[in-house]
């Protein structure tokens, strides 16, 4: 998967798409490869929404797929807007080179939204790291 992320970061999207298909040939249940395929298709000007819809039909709790599909409201509700979940997804986008500009507004909205309450308190439901990550994404936009 690392070489797939490297292809994306280097902007070699056709090779990235070929590598996505190679990964999915050996493991059709690789959620990360499916999300990356949808993102690569989008960058290539093709529609990747069906890839995400198919993934979400099988795994409706895949937070990265939900976020990538643009359904931010459901993402916030299902993930409870948990800080660690938000950070994990930010880092998934960044690792694959799909940052920062396109997602900065969404992360701003996510950070500004309240965390959803749960029966068992989560000490990390809010974290300053989300603000640091947003600042870093903003800085990346300026230097990119």
mmCIF file with all atom_site columns, C-alpha atoms in Angstrom:
data_model
loop_
_atom_site.group_PDB
_atom_site.id
_atom_site.type_symbol
_atom_site.label_atom_id
_atom_site.label_alt_id
_atom_site.label_comp_id
_atom_site.label_asym_id
_atom_site.label_entity_id
_atom_site.label_seq_id
_atom_site.pdbx_PDB_ins_code
_atom_site.Cartn_x
_atom_site.Cartn_y
_atom_site.Cartn_z
_atom_site.occupancy
_atom_site.B_iso_or_equiv
_atom_site.pdbx_formal_charge
_atom_site.auth_seq_id
_atom_site.auth_comp_id
_atom_site.auth_asym_id
_atom_site.auth_atom_id
_atom_site.pdbx_PDB_model_num
ATOM 1   C CA . UNK A 1 1   ? 0.000   0.000  0.000   1.00 0.00 ? 1   UNK A CA 1
ATOM 2   C CA . UNK A 1 2   ? 2.909   2.365  0.618   1.00 0.00 ? 2   UNK A CA 1
ATOM 3   C CA . UNK A 1 3   ? 3.852   2.410  -3.062  1.00 0.00 ? 3   UNK A CA 1
ATOM 4   C CA . UNK A 1 4   ? 0.247   3.158  -3.921  1.00 0.00 ? 4   UNK A CA 1
ATOM 5   C CA . UNK A 1 5   ? 0.317   6.180  -1.612  1.00 0.00 ? 5   UNK A CA 1
ATOM 6   C CA . UNK A 1 6   ? 3.664   7.208  -3.134  1.00 0.00 ? 6   UNK A CA 1
ATOM 7   C CA . UNK A 1 7   ? 2.137   7.094  -6.627  1.00 0.00 ? 7   UNK A CA 1
ATOM 8   C CA . UNK A 1 8   ? -0.655  9.383  -5.447  1.00 0.00 ? 8   UNK A CA 1
ATOM 9   C CA . UNK A 1 9   ? 1.742   11.795 -3.731  1.00 0.00 ? 9   UNK A CA 1
ATOM 10  C CA . UNK A 1 10  ? 3.895   11.981 -6.855  1.00 0.00 ? 10  UNK A CA 1
ATOM 11  C CA . UNK A 1 11  ? 0.838   12.710 -8.983  1.00 0.00 ? 11  UNK A CA 1
ATOM 12  C CA . UNK A 1 12  ? 1.234   9.533  -11.036 1.00 0.00 ? 12  UNK A CA 1
ATOM 13  C CA . UNK A 1 13  ? -2.475  8.837  -10.914 1.00 0.00 ? 13  UNK A CA 1
ATOM 14  C CA . UNK A 1 14  ? -2.688  6.366  -13.811 1.00 0.00 ? 14  UNK A CA 1
ATOM 15  C CA . UNK A 1 15  ? -0.057  4.179  -12.155 1.00 0.00 ? 15  UNK A CA 1
ATOM 16  C CA . UNK A 1 16  ? -1.831  4.637  -8.824  1.00 0.00 ? 16  UNK A CA 1
ATOM 17  C CA . UNK A 1 17  ? -5.053  3.401  -10.408 1.00 0.00 ? 17  UNK A CA 1
ATOM 18  C CA . UNK A 1 18  ? -3.227  0.360  -11.836 1.00 0.00 ? 18  UNK A CA 1
ATOM 19  C CA . UNK A 1 19  ? -1.756  -0.342 -8.415  1.00 0.00 ? 19  UNK A CA 1
ATOM 20  C CA . UNK A 1 20  ? -5.215  0.020  -6.811  1.00 0.00 ? 20  UNK A CA 1
ATOM 21  C CA . UNK A 1 21  ? -6.516  -2.622 -9.184  1.00 0.00 ? 21  UNK A CA 1
ATOM 22  C CA . UNK A 1 22  ? -3.541  -4.890 -8.402  1.00 0.00 ? 22  UNK A CA 1
ATOM 23  C CA . UNK A 1 23  ? -4.208  -4.578 -4.667  1.00 0.00 ? 23  UNK A CA 1
ATOM 24  C CA . UNK A 1 24  ? -7.913  -5.229 -5.171  1.00 0.00 ? 24  UNK A CA 1
ATOM 25  C CA . UNK A 1 25  ? -7.164  -8.267 -7.372  1.00 0.00 ? 25  UNK A CA 1
ATOM 26  C CA . UNK A 1 26  ? -5.560  -9.923 -4.374  1.00 0.00 ? 26  UNK A CA 1
ATOM 27  C CA . UNK A 1 27  ? -7.944  -8.564 -1.735  1.00 0.00 ? 27  UNK A CA 1
ATOM 28  C CA . UNK A 1 28  ? -11.301 -7.113 -2.807  1.00 0.00 ? 28  UNK A CA 1
ATOM 29  C CA . UNK A 1 29  ? -12.047 -6.346 0.844   1.00 0.00 ? 29  UNK A CA 1
ATOM 30  C CA . UNK A 1 30  ? -9.211  -3.842 1.242   1.00 0.00 ? 30  UNK A CA 1
ATOM 31  C CA . UNK A 1 31  ? -11.192 -0.771 2.266   1.00 0.00 ? 31  UNK A CA 1
ATOM 32  C CA . UNK A 1 32  ? -8.228  1.591  2.051   1.00 0.00 ? 32  UNK A CA 1
ATOM 33  C CA . UNK A 1 33  ? -7.500  0.547  -1.538  1.00 0.00 ? 33  UNK A CA 1
ATOM 34  C CA . UNK A 1 34  ? -11.162 1.046  -2.451  1.00 0.00 ? 34  UNK A CA 1
ATOM 35  C CA . UNK A 1 35  ? -11.233 4.559  -0.983  1.00 0.00 ? 35  UNK A CA 1
ATOM 36  C CA . UNK A 1 36  ? -7.954  5.410  -2.704  1.00 0.00 ? 36  UNK A CA 1
ATOM 37  C CA . UNK A 1 37  ? -9.347  4.098  -5.996  1.00 0.00 ? 37  UNK A CA 1
ATOM 38  C CA . UNK A 1 38  ? -12.368 6.382  -5.656  1.00 0.00 ? 38  UNK A CA 1
ATOM 39  C CA . UNK A 1 39  ? -10.150 9.365  -4.817  1.00 0.00 ? 39  UNK A CA 1
ATOM 40  C CA . UNK A 1 40  ? -7.805  8.649  -7.733  1.00 0.00 ? 40  UNK A CA 1
ATOM 41  C CA . UNK A 1 41  ? -10.747 8.303  -10.104 1.00 0.00 ? 41  UNK A CA 1
ATOM 42  C CA . UNK A 1 42  ? -12.034 11.670 -8.887  1.00 0.00 ? 42  UNK A CA 1
ATOM 43  C CA . UNK A 1 43  ? -8.641  13.302 -9.483  1.00 0.00 ? 43  UNK A CA 1
ATOM 44  C CA . UNK A 1 44  ? -8.622  11.836 -12.988 1.00 0.00 ? 44  UNK A CA 1
ATOM 45  C CA . UNK A 1 45  ? -11.999 13.429 -13.665 1.00 0.00 ? 45  UNK A CA 1
ATOM 46  C CA . UNK A 1 46  ? -13.879 10.145 -13.497 1.00 0.00 ? 46  UNK A CA 1
ATOM 47  C CA . UNK A 1 47  ? -16.690 9.220  -11.139 1.00 0.00 ? 47  UNK A CA 1
ATOM 48  C CA . UNK A 1 48  ? -15.540 7.202  -8.141  1.00 0.00 ? 48  UNK A CA 1
ATOM 49  C CA . UNK A 1 49  ? -18.791 7.542  -6.224  1.00 0.00 ? 49  UNK A CA 1
ATOM 50  C CA . UNK A 1 50  ? -19.975 4.021  -7.085  1.00 0.00 ? 50  UNK A CA 1
ATOM 51  C CA . UNK A 1 51  ? -16.807 2.531  -5.573  1.00 0.00 ? 51  UNK A CA 1
ATOM 52  C CA . UNK A 1 52  ? -17.588 4.360  -2.329  1.00 0.00 ? 52  UNK A CA 1
ATOM 53  C CA . UNK A 1 53  ? -21.293 3.474  -2.466  1.00 0.00 ? 53  UNK A CA 1
ATOM 54  C CA . UNK A 1 54  ? -20.448 -0.217 -2.935  1.00 0.00 ? 54  UNK A CA 1
ATOM 55  C CA . UNK A 1 55  ? -17.975 -0.105 -0.042  1.00 0.00 ? 55  UNK A CA 1
ATOM 56  C CA . UNK A 1 56  ? -20.451 1.668  2.243   1.00 0.00 ? 56  UNK A CA 1
ATOM 57  C CA . UNK A 1 57  ? -23.141 -0.892 1.366   1.00 0.00 ? 57  UNK A CA 1
ATOM 58  C CA . UNK A 1 58  ? -20.843 -3.616 2.730   1.00 0.00 ? 58  UNK A CA 1
ATOM 59  C CA . UNK A 1 59  ? -19.217 -1.593 5.521   1.00 0.00 ? 59  UNK A CA 1
ATOM 60  C CA . UNK A 1 60  ? -21.435 1.360  6.495   1.00 0.00 ? 60  UNK A CA 1
ATOM 61  C CA . UNK A 1 61  ? -19.085 2.244  9.364   1.00 0.00 ? 61  UNK A CA 1
ATOM 62  C CA . UNK A 1 62  ? -16.013 2.865  7.214   1.00 0.00 ? 62  UNK A CA 1
ATOM 63  C CA . UNK A 1 63  ? -15.414 6.439  8.310   1.00 0.00 ? 63  UNK A CA 1
ATOM 64  C CA . UNK A 1 64  ? -12.922 7.329  5.582   1.00 0.00 ? 64  UNK A CA 1
ATOM 65  C CA . UNK A 1 65  ? -15.267 6.089  2.849   1.00 0.00 ? 65  UNK A CA 1
ATOM 66  C CA . UNK A 1 66  ? -18.150 8.006  4.434   1.00 0.00 ? 66  UNK A CA 1
ATOM 67  C CA . UNK A 1 67  ? -16.079 11.188 4.570   1.00 0.00 ? 67  UNK A CA 1
ATOM 68  C CA . UNK A 1 68  ? -14.708 10.743 1.045   1.00 0.00 ? 68  UNK A CA 1
ATOM 69  C CA . UNK A 1 69  ? -18.259 10.277 -0.247  1.00 0.00 ? 69  UNK A CA 1
ATOM 70  C CA . UNK A 1 70  ? -19.031 13.804 0.954   1.00 0.00 ? 70  UNK A CA 1
ATOM 71  C CA . UNK A 1 71  ? -21.586 12.709 3.551   1.00 0.00 ? 71  UNK A CA 1
ATOM 72  C CA . UNK A 1 72  ? -19.983 14.736 6.343   1.00 0.00 ? 72  UNK A CA 1
ATOM 73  C CA . UNK A 1 73  ? -23.127 14.899 8.493   1.00 0.00 ? 73  UNK A CA 1
ATOM 74  C CA . UNK A 1 74  ? -23.402 11.102 8.682   1.00 0.00 ? 74  UNK A CA 1
ATOM 75  C CA . UNK A 1 75  ? -19.642 10.867 9.191   1.00 0.00 ? 75  UNK A CA 1
ATOM 76  C CA . UNK A 1 76  ? -19.914 13.175 12.206  1.00 0.00 ? 76  UNK A CA 1
ATOM 77  C CA . UNK A 1 77  ? -22.839 11.224 13.650  1.00 0.00 ? 77  UNK A CA 1
ATOM 78  C CA . UNK A 1 78  ? -21.382 7.753  13.133  1.00 0.00 ? 78  UNK A CA 1
ATOM 79  C CA . UNK A 1 79  ? -17.875 8.617  14.298  1.00 0.00 ? 79  UNK A CA 1
ATOM 80  C CA . UNK A 1 80  ? -19.314 10.764 17.120  1.00 0.00 ? 80  UNK A CA 1
ATOM 81  C CA . UNK A 1 81  ? -16.888 13.383 15.763  1.00 0.00 ? 81  UNK A CA 1
ATOM 82  C CA . UNK A 1 82  ? -14.225 11.686 17.848  1.00 0.00 ? 82  UNK A CA 1
ATOM 83  C CA . UNK A 1 83  ? -10.897 13.528 17.689  1.00 0.00 ? 83  UNK A CA 1
ATOM 84  C CA . UNK A 1 84  ? -8.822  10.408 17.097  1.00 0.00 ? 84  UNK A CA 1
ATOM 85  C CA . UNK A 1 85  ? -11.063 9.271  14.248  1.00 0.00 ? 85  UNK A CA 1
ATOM 86  C CA . UNK A 1 86  ? -10.800 12.702 12.651  1.00 0.00 ? 86  UNK A CA 1
ATOM 87  C CA . UNK A 1 87  ? -7.007  12.642 12.990  1.00 0.00 ? 87  UNK A CA 1
ATOM 88  C CA . UNK A 1 88  ? -6.750  9.128  11.566  1.00 0.00 ? 88  UNK A CA 1
ATOM 89  C CA . UNK A 1 89  ? -8.663  10.157 8.474   1.00 0.00 ? 89  UNK A CA 1
ATOM 90  C CA . UNK A 1 90  ? -6.713  13.400 8.064   1.00 0.00 ? 90  UNK A CA 1
ATOM 91  C CA . UNK A 1 91  ? -3.505  11.373 8.142   1.00 0.00 ? 91  UNK A CA 1
ATOM 92  C CA . UNK A 1 92  ? -4.917  8.849  5.641   1.00 0.00 ? 92  UNK A CA 1
ATOM 93  C CA . UNK A 1 93  ? -5.629  11.680 3.208   1.00 0.00 ? 93  UNK A CA 1
ATOM 94  C CA . UNK A 1 94  ? -2.214  13.243 3.796   1.00 0.00 ? 94  UNK A CA 1
ATOM 95  C CA . UNK A 1 95  ? -0.378  9.923  3.496   1.00 0.00 ? 95  UNK A CA 1
ATOM 96  C CA . UNK A 1 96  ? -1.892  9.441  0.061   1.00 0.00 ? 96  UNK A CA 1
ATOM 97  C CA . UNK A 1 97  ? -1.212  12.998 -1.047  1.00 0.00 ? 97  UNK A CA 1
ATOM 98  C CA . UNK A 1 98  ? -4.860  14.064 -1.037  1.00 0.00 ? 98  UNK A CA 1
ATOM 99  C CA . UNK A 1 99  ? -4.336  17.140 1.035   1.00 0.00 ? 99  UNK A CA 1
ATOM 100 C CA . UNK A 1 100 ? -4.614  19.777 2.077   1.00 0.00 ? 100 UNK A CA 1
ATOM 101 C CA . UNK A 1 101 ? -6.732  22.231 0.123   1.00 0.00 ? 101 UNK A CA 1
ATOM 102 C CA . UNK A 1 102 ? -9.687  20.098 -0.833  1.00 0.00 ? 102 UNK A CA 1
ATOM 103 C CA . UNK A 1 103 ? -10.313 18.945 2.699   1.00 0.00 ? 103 UNK A CA 1
ATOM 104 C CA . UNK A 1 104 ? -9.378  21.996 4.748   1.00 0.00 ? 104 UNK A CA 1
ATOM 105 C CA . UNK A 1 105 ? -12.899 23.470 4.824   1.00 0.00 ? 105 UNK A CA 1
ATOM 106 C CA . UNK A 1 106 ? -14.365 20.121 5.821   1.00 0.00 ? 106 UNK A CA 1
ATOM 107 C CA . UNK A 1 107 ? -11.854 19.683 8.630   1.00 0.00 ? 107 UNK A CA 1
ATOM 108 C CA . UNK A 1 108 ? -12.613 23.196 9.805   1.00 0.00 ? 108 UNK A CA 1
ATOM 109 C CA . UNK A 1 109 ? -16.303 22.229 9.978   1.00 0.00 ? 109 UNK A CA 1
ATOM 110 C CA . UNK A 1 110 ? -15.508 18.941 11.733  1.00 0.00 ? 110 UNK A CA 1
ATOM 111 C CA . UNK A 1 111 ? -13.366 20.622 14.370  1.00 0.00 ? 111 UNK A CA 1
ATOM 112 C CA . UNK A 1 112 ? -16.004 23.304 14.950  1.00 0.00 ? 112 UNK A CA 1
ATOM 113 C CA . UNK A 1 113 ? -18.736 20.676 15.445  1.00 0.00 ? 113 UNK A CA 1
ATOM 114 C CA . UNK A 1 114 ? -19.549 19.264 18.846  1.00 0.00 ? 114 UNK A CA 1
ATOM 115 C CA . UNK A 1 115 ? -18.484 15.763 19.797  1.00 0.00 ? 115 UNK A CA 1
ATOM 116 C CA . UNK A 1 116 ? -21.441 13.434 20.223  1.00 0.00 ? 116 UNK A CA 1
ATOM 117 C CA . UNK A 1 117 ? -22.027 12.124 23.718  1.00 0.00 ? 117 UNK A CA 1
ATOM 118 C CA . UNK A 1 118 ? -21.620 8.456  24.505  1.00 0.00 ? 118 UNK A CA 1
ATOM 119 C CA . UNK A 1 119 ? -22.447 6.233  27.470  1.00 0.00 ? 119 UNK A CA 1
ATOM 120 C CA . UNK A 1 120 ? -18.763 5.689  28.251  1.00 0.00 ? 120 UNK A CA 1
ATOM 121 C CA . UNK A 1 121 ? -16.856 8.974  28.413  1.00 0.00 ? 121 UNK A CA 1
ATOM 122 C CA . UNK A 1 122 ? -13.993 9.309  25.977  1.00 0.00 ? 122 UNK A CA 1
ATOM 123 C CA . UNK A 1 123 ? -11.168 11.483 27.330  1.00 0.00 ? 123 UNK A CA 1
ATOM 124 C CA . UNK A 1 124 ? -9.904  12.016 23.773  1.00 0.00 ? 124 UNK A CA 1
ATOM 125 C CA . UNK A 1 125 ? -13.225 13.019 22.207  1.00 0.00 ? 125 UNK A CA 1
ATOM 126 C CA . UNK A 1 126 ? -11.675 16.482 21.869  1.00 0.00 ? 126 UNK A CA 1
ATOM 127 C CA . UNK A 1 127 ? -8.004  17.061 21.324  1.00 0.00 ? 127 UNK A CA 1
ATOM 128 C CA . UNK A 1 128 ? -5.780  20.032 20.589  1.00 0.00 ? 128 UNK A CA 1
ATOM 129 C CA . UNK A 1 129 ? -4.118  17.829 17.988  1.00 0.00 ? 129 UNK A CA 1
ATOM 130 C CA . UNK A 1 130 ? -7.087  18.401 15.687  1.00 0.00 ? 130 UNK A CA 1
ATOM 131 C CA . UNK A 1 131 ? -6.322  22.116 15.771  1.00 0.00 ? 131 UNK A CA 1
ATOM 132 C CA . UNK A 1 132 ? -2.633  21.481 15.147  1.00 0.00 ? 132 UNK A CA 1
ATOM 133 C CA . UNK A 1 133 ? -3.509  19.245 12.204  1.00 0.00 ? 133 UNK A CA 1
ATOM 134 C CA . UNK A 1 134 ? -5.775  21.946 10.747  1.00 0.00 ? 134 UNK A CA 1
ATOM 135 C CA . UNK A 1 135 ? -3.017  24.548 11.188  1.00 0.00 ? 135 UNK A CA 1
ATOM 136 C CA . UNK A 1 136 ? -0.561  22.215 9.481   1.00 0.00 ? 136 UNK A CA 1
ATOM 137 C CA . UNK A 1 137 ? -2.987  21.641 6.570   1.00 0.00 ? 137 UNK A CA 1
ATOM 138 C CA . UNK A 1 138 ? -3.447  25.390 6.238   1.00 0.00 ? 138 UNK A CA 1
ATOM 139 C CA . UNK A 1 139 ? 0.327   25.878 6.193   1.00 0.00 ? 139 UNK A CA 1
ATOM 140 C CA . UNK A 1 140 ? 0.665   23.112 3.589   1.00 0.00 ? 140 UNK A CA 1
ATOM 141 C CA . UNK A 1 141 ? -1.780  24.986 1.345   1.00 0.00 ? 141 UNK A CA 1
ATOM 142 C CA . UNK A 1 142 ? 0.432   28.056 1.463   1.00 0.00 ? 142 UNK A CA 1
ATOM 143 C CA . UNK A 1 143 ? 3.686   26.273 0.660   1.00 0.00 ? 143 UNK A CA 1
ATOM 144 C CA . UNK A 1 144 ? 2.251   23.856 -1.911  1.00 0.00 ? 144 UNK A CA 1
#
